[in-house]
PDB file of C-alpha atoms in Angstrom:
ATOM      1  CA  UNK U   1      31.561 101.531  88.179  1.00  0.00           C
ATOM      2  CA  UNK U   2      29.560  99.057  86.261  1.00  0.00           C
ATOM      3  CA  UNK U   3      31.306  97.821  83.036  1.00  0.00           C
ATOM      4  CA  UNK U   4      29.652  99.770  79.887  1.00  0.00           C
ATOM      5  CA  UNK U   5      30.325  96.920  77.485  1.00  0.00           C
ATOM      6  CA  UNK U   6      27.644  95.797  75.348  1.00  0.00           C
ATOM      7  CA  UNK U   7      26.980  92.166  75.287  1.00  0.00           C
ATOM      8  CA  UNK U   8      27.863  90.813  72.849  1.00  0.00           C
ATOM      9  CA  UNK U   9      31.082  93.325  72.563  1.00  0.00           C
ATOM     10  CA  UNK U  10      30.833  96.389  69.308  1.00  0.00           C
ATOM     11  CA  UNK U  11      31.557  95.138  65.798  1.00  0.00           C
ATOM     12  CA  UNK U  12      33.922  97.811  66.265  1.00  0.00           C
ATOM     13  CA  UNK U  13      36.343  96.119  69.102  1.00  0.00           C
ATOM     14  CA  UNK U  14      38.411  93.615  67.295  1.00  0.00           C
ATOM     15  CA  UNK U  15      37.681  89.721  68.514  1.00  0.00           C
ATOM     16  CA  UNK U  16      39.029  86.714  66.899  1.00  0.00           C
ATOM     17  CA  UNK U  17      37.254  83.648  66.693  1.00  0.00           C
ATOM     18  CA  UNK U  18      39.277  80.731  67.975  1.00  0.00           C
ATOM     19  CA  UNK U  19      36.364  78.374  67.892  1.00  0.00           C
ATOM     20  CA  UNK U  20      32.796  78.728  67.630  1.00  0.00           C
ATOM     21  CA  UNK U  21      30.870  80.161  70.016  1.00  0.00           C
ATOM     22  CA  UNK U  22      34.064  81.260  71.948  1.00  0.00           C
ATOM     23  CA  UNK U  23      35.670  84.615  71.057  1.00  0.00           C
ATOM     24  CA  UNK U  24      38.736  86.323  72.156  1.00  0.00           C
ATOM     25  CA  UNK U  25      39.437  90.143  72.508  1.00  0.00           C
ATOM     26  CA  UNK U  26      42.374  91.456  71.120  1.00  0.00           C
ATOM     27  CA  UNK U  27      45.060  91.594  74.038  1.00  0.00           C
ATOM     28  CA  UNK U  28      43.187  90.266  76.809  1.00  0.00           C
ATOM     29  CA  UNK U  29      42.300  86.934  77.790  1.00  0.00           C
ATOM     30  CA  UNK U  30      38.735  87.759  78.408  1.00  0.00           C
ATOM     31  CA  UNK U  31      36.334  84.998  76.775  1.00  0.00           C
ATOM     32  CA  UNK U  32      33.022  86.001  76.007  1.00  0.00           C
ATOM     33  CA  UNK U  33      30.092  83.629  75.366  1.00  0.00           C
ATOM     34  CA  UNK U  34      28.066  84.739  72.007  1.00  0.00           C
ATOM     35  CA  UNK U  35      24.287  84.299  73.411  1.00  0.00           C
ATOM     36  CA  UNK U  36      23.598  84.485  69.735  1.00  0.00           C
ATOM     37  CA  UNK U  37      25.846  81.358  68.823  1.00  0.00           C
ATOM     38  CA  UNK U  38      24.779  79.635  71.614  1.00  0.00           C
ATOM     39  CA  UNK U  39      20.985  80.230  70.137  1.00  0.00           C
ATOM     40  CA  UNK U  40      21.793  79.172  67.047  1.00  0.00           C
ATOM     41  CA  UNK U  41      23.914  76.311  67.976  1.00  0.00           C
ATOM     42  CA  UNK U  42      20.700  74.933  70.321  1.00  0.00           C
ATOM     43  CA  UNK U  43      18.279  75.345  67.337  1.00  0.00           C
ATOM     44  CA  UNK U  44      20.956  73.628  65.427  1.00  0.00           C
ATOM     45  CA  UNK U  45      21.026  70.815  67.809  1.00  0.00           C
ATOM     46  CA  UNK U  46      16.838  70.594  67.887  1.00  0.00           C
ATOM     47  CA  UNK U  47      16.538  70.326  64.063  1.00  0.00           C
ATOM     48  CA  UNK U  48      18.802  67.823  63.481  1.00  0.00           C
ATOM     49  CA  UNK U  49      16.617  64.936  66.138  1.00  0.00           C
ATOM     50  CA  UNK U  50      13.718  65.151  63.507  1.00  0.00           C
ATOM     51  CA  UNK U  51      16.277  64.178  60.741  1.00  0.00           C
ATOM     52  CA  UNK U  52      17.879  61.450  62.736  1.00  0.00           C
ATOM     53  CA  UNK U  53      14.941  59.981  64.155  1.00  0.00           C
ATOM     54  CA  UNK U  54      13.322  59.920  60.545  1.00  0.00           C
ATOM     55  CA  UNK U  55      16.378  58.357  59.187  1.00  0.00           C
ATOM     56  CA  UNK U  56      16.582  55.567  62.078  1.00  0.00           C
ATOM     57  CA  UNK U  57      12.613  55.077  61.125  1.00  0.00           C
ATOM     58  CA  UNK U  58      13.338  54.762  57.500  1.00  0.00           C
ATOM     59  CA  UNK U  59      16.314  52.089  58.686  1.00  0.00           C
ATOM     60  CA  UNK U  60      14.088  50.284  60.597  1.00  0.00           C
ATOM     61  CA  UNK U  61      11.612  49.814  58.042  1.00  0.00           C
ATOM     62  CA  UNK U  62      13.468  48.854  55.199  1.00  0.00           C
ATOM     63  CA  UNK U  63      15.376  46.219  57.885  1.00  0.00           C
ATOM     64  CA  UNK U  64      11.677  45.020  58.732  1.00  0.00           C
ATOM     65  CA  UNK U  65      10.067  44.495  55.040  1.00  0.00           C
ATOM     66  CA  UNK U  66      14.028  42.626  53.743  1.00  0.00           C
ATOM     67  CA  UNK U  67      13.577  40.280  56.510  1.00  0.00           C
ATOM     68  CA  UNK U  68       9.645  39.633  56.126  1.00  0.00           C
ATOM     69  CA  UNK U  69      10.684  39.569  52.272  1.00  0.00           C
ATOM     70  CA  UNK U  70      13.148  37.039  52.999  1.00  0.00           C
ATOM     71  CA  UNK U  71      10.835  34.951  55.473  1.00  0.00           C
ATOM     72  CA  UNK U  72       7.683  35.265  53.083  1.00  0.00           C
ATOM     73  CA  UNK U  73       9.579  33.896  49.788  1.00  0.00           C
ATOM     74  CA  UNK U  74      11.432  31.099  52.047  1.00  0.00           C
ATOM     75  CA  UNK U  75       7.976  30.327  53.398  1.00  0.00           C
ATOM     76  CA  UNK U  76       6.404  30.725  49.876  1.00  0.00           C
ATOM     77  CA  UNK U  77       8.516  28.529  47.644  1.00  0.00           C
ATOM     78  CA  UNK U  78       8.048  25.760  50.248  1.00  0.00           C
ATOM     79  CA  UNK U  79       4.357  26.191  50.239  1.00  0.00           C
ATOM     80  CA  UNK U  80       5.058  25.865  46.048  1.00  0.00           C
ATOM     81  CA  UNK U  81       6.797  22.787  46.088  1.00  0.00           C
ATOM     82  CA  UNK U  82       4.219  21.114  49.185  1.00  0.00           C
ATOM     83  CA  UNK U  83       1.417  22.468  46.479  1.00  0.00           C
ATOM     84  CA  UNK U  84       3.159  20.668  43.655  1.00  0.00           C
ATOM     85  CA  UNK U  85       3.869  17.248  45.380  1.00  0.00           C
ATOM     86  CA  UNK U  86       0.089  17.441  46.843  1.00  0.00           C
ATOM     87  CA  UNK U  87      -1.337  18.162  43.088  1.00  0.00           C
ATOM     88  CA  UNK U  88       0.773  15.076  42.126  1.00  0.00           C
ATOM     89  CA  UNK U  89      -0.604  13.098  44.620  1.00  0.00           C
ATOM     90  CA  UNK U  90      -4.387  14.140  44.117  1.00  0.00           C
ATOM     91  CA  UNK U  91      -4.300  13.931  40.864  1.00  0.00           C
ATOM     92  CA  UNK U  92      -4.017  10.030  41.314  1.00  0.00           C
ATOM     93  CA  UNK U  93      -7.687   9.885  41.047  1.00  0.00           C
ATOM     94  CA  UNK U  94      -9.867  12.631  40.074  1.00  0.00           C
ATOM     95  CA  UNK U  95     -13.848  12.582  40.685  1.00  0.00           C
ATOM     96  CA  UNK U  96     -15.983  13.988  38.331  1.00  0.00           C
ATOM     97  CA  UNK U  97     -19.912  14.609  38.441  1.00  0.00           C
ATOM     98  CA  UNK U  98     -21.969  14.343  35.571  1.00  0.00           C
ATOM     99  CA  UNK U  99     -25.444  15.221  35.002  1.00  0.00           C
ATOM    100  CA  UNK U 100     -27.666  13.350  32.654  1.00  0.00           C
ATOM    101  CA  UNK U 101     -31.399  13.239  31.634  1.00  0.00           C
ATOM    102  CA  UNK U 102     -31.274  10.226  33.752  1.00  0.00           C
ATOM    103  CA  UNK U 103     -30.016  11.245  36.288  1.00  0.00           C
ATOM    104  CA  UNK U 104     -26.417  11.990  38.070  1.00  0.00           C
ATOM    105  CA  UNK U 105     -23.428  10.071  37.637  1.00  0.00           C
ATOM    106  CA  UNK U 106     -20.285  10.164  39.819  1.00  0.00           C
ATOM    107  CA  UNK U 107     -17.216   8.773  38.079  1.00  0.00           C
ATOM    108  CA  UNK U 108     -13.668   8.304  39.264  1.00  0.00           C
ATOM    109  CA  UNK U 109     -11.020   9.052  36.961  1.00  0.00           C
ATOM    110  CA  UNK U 110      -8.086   7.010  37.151  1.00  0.00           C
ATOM    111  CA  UNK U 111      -4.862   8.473  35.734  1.00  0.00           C
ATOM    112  CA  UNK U 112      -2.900   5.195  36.534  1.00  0.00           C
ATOM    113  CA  UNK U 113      -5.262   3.130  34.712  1.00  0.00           C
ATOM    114  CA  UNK U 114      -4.978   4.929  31.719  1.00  0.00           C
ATOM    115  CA  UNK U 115      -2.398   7.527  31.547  1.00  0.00           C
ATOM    116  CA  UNK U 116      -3.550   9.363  28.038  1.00  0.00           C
ATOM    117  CA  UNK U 117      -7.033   8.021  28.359  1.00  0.00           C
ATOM    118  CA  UNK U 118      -8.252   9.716  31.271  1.00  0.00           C
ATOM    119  CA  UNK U 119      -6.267  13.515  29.835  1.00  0.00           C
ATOM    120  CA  UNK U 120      -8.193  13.794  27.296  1.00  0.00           C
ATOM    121  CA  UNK U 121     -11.742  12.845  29.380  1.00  0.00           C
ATOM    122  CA  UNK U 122     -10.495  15.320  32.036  1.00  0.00           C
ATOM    123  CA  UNK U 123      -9.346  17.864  29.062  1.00  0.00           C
ATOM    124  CA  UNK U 124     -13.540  16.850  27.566  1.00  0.00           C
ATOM    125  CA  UNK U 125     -15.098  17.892  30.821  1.00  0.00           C
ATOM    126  CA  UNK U 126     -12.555  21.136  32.212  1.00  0.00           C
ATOM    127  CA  UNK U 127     -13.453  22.339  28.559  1.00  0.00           C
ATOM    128  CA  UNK U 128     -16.974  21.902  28.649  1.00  0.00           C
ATOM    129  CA  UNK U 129     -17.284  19.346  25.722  1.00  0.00           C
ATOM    130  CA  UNK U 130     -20.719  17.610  27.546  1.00  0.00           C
ATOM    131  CA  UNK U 131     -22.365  21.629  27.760  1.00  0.00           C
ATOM    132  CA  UNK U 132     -22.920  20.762  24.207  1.00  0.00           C
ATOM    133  CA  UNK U 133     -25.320  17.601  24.995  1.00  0.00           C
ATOM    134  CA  UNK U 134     -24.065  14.372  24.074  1.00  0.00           C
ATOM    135  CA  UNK U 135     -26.034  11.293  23.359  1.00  0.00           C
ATOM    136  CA  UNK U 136     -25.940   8.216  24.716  1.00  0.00           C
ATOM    137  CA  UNK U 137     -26.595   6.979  21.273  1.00  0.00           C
ATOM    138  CA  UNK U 138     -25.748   3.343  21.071  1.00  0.00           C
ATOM    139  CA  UNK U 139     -27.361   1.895  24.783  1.00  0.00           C
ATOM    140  CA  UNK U 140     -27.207  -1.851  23.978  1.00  0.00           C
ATOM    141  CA  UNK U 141     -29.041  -3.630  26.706  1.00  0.00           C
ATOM    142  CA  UNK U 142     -26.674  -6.081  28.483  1.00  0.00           C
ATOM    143  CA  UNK U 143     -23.537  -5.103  26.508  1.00  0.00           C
ATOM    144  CA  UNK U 144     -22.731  -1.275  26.948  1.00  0.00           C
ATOM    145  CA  UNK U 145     -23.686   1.781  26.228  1.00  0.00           C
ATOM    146  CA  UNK U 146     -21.593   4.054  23.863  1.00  0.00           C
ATOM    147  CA  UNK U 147     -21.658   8.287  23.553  1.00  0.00           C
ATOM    148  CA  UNK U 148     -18.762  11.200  23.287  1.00  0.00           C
ATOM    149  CA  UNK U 149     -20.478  12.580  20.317  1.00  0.00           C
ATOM    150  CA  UNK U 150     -21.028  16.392  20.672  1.00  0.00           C
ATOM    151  CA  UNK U 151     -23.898  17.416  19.290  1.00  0.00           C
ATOM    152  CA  UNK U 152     -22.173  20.441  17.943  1.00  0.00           C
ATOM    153  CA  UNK U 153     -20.349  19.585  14.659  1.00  0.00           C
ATOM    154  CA  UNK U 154     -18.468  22.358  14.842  1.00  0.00           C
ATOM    155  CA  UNK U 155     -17.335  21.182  18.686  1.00  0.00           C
ATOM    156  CA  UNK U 156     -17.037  17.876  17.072  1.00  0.00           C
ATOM    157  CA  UNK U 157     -14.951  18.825  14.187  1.00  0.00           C
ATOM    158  CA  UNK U 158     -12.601  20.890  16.260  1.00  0.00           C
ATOM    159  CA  UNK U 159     -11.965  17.701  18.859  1.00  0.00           C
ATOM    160  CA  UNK U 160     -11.497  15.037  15.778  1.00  0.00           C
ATOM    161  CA  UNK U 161      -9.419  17.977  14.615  1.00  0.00           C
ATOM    162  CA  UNK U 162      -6.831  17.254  17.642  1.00  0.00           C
ATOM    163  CA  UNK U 163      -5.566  13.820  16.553  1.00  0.00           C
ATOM    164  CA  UNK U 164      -6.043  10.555  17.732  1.00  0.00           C
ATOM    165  CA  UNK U 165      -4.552   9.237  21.019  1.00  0.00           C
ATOM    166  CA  UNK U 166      -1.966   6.678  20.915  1.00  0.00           C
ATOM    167  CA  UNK U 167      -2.903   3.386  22.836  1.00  0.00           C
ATOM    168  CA  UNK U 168      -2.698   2.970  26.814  1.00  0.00           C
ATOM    169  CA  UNK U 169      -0.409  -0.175  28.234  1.00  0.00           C
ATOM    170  CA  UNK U 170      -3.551  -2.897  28.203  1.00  0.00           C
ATOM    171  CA  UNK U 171      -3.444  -3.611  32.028  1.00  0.00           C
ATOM    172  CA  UNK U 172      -6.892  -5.882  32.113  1.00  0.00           C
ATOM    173  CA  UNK U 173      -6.707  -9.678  32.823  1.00  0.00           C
ATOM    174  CA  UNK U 174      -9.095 -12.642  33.211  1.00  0.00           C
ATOM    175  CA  UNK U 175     -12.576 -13.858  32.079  1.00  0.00           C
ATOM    176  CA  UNK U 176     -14.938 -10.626  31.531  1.00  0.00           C
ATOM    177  CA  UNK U 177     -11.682  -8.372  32.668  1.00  0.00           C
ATOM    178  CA  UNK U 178     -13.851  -5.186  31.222  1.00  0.00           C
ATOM    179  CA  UNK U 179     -16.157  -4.822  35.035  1.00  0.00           C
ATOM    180  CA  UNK U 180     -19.643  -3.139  35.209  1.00  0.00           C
ATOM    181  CA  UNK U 181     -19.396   0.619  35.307  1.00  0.00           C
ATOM    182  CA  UNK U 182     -15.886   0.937  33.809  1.00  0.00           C
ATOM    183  CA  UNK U 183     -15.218   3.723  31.146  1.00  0.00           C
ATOM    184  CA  UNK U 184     -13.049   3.170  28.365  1.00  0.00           C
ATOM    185  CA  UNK U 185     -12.589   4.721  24.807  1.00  0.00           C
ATOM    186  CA  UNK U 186     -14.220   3.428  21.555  1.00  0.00           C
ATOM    187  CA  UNK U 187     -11.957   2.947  18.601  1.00  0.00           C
ATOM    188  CA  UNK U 188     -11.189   1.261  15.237  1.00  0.00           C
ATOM    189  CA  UNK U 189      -8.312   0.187  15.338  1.00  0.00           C
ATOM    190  CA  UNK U 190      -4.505   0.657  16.839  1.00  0.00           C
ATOM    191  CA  UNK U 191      -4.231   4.438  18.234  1.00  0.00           C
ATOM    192  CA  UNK U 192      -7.411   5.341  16.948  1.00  0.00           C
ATOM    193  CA  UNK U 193      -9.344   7.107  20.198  1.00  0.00           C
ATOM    194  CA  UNK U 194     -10.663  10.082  19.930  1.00  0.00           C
ATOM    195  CA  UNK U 195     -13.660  11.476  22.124  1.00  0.00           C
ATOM    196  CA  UNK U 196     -15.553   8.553  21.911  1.00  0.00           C
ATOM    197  CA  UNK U 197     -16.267   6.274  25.292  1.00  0.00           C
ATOM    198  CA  UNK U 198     -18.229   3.770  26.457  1.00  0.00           C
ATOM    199  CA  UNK U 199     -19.885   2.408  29.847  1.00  0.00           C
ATOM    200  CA  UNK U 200     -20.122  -1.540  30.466  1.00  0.00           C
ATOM    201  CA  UNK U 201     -23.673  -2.217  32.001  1.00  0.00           C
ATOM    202  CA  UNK U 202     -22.024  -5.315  33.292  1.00  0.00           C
ATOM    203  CA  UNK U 203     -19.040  -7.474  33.295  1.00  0.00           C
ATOM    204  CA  UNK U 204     -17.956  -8.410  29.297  1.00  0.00           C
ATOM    205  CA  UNK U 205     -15.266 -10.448  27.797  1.00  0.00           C
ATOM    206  CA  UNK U 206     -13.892  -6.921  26.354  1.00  0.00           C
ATOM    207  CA  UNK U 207      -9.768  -5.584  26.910  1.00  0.00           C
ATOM    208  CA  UNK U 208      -8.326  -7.477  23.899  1.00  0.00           C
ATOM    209  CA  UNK U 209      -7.919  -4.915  22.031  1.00  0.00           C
ATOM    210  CA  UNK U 210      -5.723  -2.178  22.469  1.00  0.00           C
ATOM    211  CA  UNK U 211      -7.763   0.928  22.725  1.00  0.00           C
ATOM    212  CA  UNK U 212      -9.908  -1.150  25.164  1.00  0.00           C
ATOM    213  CA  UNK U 213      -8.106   0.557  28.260  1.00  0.00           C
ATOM    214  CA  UNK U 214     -10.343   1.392  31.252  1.00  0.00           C
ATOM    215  CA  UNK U 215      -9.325   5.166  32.560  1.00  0.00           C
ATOM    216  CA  UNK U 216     -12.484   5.505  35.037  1.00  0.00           C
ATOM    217  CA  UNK U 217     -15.347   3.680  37.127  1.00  0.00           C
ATOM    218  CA  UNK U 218     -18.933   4.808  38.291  1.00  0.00           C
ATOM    219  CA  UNK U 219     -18.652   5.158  42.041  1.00  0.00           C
ATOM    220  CA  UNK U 220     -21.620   4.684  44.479  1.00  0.00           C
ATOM    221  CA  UNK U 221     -25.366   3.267  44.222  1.00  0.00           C
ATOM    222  CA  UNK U 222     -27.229   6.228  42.866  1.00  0.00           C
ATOM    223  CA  UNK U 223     -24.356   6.170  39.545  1.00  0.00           C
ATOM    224  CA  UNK U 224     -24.828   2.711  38.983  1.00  0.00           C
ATOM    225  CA  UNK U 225     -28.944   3.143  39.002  1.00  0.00           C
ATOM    226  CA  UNK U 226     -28.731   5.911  36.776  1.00  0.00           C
ATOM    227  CA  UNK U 227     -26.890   3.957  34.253  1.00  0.00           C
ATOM    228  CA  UNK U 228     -29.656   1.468  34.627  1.00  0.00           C
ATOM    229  CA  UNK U 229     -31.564   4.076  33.522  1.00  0.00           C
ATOM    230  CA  UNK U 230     -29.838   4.654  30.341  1.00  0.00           C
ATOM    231  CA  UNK U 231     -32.347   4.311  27.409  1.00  0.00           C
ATOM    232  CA  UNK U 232     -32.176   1.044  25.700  1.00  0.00           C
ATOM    233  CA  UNK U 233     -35.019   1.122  23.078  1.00  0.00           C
ATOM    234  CA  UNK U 234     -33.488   1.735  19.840  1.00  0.00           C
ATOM    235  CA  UNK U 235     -30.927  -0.806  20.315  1.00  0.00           C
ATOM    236  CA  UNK U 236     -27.571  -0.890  18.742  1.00  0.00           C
ATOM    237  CA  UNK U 237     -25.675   1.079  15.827  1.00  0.00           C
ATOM    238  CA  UNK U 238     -27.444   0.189  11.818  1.00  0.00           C
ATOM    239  CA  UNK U 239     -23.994  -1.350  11.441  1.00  0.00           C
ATOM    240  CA  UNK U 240     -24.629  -3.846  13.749  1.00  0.00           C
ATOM    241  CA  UNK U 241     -28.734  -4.577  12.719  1.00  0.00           C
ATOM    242  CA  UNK U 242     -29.845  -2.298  15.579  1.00  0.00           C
ATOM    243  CA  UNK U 243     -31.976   1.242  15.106  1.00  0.00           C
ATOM    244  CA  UNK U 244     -29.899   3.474  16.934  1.00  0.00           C
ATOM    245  CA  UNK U 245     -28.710   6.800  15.422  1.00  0.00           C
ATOM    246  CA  UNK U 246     -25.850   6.352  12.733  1.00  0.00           C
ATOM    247  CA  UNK U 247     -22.403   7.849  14.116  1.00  0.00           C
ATOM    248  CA  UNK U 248     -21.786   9.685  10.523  1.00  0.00           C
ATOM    249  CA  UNK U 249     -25.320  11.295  10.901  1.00  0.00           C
ATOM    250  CA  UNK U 250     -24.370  13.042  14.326  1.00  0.00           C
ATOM    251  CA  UNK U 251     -20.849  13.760  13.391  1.00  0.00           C
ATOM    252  CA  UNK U 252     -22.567  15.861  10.003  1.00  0.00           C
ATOM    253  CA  UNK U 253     -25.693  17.269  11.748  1.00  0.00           C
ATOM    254  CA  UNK U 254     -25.879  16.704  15.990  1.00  0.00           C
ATOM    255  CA  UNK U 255     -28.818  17.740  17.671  1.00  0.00           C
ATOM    256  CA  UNK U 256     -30.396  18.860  14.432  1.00  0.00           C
ATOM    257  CA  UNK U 257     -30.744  14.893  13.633  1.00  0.00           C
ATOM    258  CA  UNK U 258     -31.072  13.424  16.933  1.00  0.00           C
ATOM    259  CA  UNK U 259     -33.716  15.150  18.831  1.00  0.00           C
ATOM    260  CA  UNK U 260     -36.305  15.022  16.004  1.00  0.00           C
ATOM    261  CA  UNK U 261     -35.707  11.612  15.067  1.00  0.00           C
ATOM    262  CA  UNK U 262     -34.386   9.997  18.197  1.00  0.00           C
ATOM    263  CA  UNK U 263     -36.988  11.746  21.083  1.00  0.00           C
ATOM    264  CA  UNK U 264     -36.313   9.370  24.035  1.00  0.00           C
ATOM    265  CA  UNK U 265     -32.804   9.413  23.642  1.00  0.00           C
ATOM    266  CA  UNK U 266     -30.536   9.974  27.414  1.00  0.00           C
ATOM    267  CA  UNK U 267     -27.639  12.835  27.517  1.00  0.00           C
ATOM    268  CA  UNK U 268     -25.051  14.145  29.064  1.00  0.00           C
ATOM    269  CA  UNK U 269     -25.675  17.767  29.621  1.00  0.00           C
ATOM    270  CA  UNK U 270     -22.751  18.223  31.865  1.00  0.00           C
ATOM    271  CA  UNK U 271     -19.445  17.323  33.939  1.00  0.00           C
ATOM    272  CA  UNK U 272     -17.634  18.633  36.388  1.00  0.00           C
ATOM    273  CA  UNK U 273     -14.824  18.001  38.815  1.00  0.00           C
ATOM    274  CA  UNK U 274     -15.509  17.812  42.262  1.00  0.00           C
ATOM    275  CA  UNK U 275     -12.575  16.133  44.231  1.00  0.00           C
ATOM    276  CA  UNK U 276      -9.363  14.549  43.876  1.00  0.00           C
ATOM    277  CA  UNK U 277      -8.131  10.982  45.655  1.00  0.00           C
ATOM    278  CA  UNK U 278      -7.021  13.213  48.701  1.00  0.00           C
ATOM    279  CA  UNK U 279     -10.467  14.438  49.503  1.00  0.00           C
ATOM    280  CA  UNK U 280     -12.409  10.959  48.511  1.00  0.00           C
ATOM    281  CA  UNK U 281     -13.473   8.403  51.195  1.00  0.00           C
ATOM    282  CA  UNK U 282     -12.261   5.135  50.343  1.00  0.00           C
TER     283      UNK U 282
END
C-alpha cells in the first residue's frame, strides 16, 4: 500500500534540522527534501545575481572614471605647462592693429626691446585706452609725430594716476639709431613715462636719453603709408613755436577742446591684438 505521508511530513511528526534544506525524522534515517526550502533557496539564489552584477557594474565604473581621472590630469597639467612655455615664447613679439582716421596701422610690439615699455602699451590697448580717441596732436613733419593723450580726462587722470614707469636699458646705437616707424615713450626726464608715445616719420638722431627706448615698429607697406598720412598742418607743440594743441589743454578738457578747435586733427580710435611672434610671418 502506497505510503500516506504528506510531503512535506505533519508539523506534528518530530524532524530535526541538521542542515538546511535536509531534515531528519526522529529514529529513522529517512531524509526528506523540503520542496519549500528548495523554492526558497532558488529564489534566494536568483535575487542575489541582480545585486552582484550591480555591484561588479558600480566596480567597474568607479575603476573606469579613477583611471580616466588619472590619465586626464596627467594629460592636463602637461598641456598647462606646454601652454605656459608657448605663452612665453609668443609673447616675444605681440602684433597689434590699430585703426585711425587715416587709416590702419599694424605694429609689432617688442617685449625684448623694451621690457616695461611695451606692458604698459599692451596694458593701453587690452584696456581699451585708444576707444576713448586719442590725438595725434603734435605731427611734426619730418621729425615725429607724438599722441597717448585720451581724450577722456577722467581716462587720463586715472592712467597718470598709475605712476610713472621707470626707464628701459637704452639698447639703441649709431648715427639716427631712433629708425622710421619705431614707437617709443615721450618723457621729461629720468623715469618719467607715462602713456605718452611717439612715431618717428623717419630715421632721427634720437635714443640719448633714457626714456627714449623703442618697445615697437610699424610692420608692412599699408602702416607705413598711413603714417604718411598723419596730419601735419598745425605743426608742433606752442612750446616749441608750432600751433598744435597744448598738452595741458587736452589733459584738462580732451575732446571738448580738440575737435572744435583742432577739426583736421588724425586719431586713434582703436587697438587690438591680433597675433603673437608664433603666428607672424617673418
Amino acid at each position: 500500500k502506497p505510503s500516506q505521508r504528506m510531503w512535506p511530513p505533519e508539523p506534528s511528526e518530530a524532524v530535526v534540522a541538521d542542515q538546511p534544506g535536509v531534515s531528519r525524522r526522529k529514529g529513522k534515517r529517512e531524509v526528506w527534501v523540503r520542496v519549500e526550502e528548495q523554492e526558497r533557496d532558488k529564489a534566494t539564489e536568483g535575487s542575489w545575481y541582480p545585486i552582484c552584477l550591480g555591484l561588479f557594474l558600480v566596480c567597474m565604473l568607479s575603476y573606469t572614471m579613477w583611471s580616466t581621472r588619472e590619465v586626464t590630469g596627467g594629460t592636463t597639467a602637461r598641456a598647462e605647462v606646454r601652454a605656459e612655455v608657448r605663452a612665453e615664447e609668443e609673447d616675444r613679439v605681440v602684433r597689434v592693429r590699430c585703426e585711425t582716421t587715416a587709416g590702419t596701422l599694424l605694429v609689432d610690439v617688442h617685449r625684448e626691446w623694451a621690457p616695461l615699455g611695451a606692458a604698459r602699451f599692451l596694458e593701453m590697448v587690452n584696456e581699451g585706452f585708444f576707444e576713448t580717441r586719442v590725438a595725434l596732436f603734435r605731427a611734426v613733419e619730418n621729425f615725429l609725430c607724438q599722441t597717448g593723450i585720451s581724450g577722456d580726462p577722467a581716462v587720463h587722470r586715472a592712467w597718470r594716476a598709475r605712476g610713472s614707469l621707470r626707464d628701459d636699458p637704452q639698447w639703441l646705437t649709431g648715427p639716427k639709431p631712433m629708425k622710421r616707424g619705431y614707437l617709443s615713450f615721450a618723457g621729461s626726464g629720468p623715469n618719467s613715462r607715462s602713456t605718452e608715445f611717439f612715431f618717428a616719420f623717419k630715421d632721427l638722431q634720437l635714443g640719448s636719453s633714457p626714456w627714449e627706448v623703442p618697445f615697437a615698429t610699424l610692420v608692412g607697406d599699408a602702416s607705413f603709408e598711413t603714417l604718411d598720412r598723419f596730419y601735419v598742418g598745425y605743426g608742433d607743440v606752442p612750446a616749441f613755436g608750432g600751433h598744435a594743441p597744448a598738452q595741458p589743454q587736452i589733459y584738462k578738457h580732451g575732446l571738448a577742446y580738440l575737435l572744435p578747435n583742432f577739426p583736421h586733427l588724425d586719431y586713434i580710435d582703436k587697438c587690438d591684438v591680433i597675433a603673437s611672434s608664433t603666428a607672424l610671418e617673418w
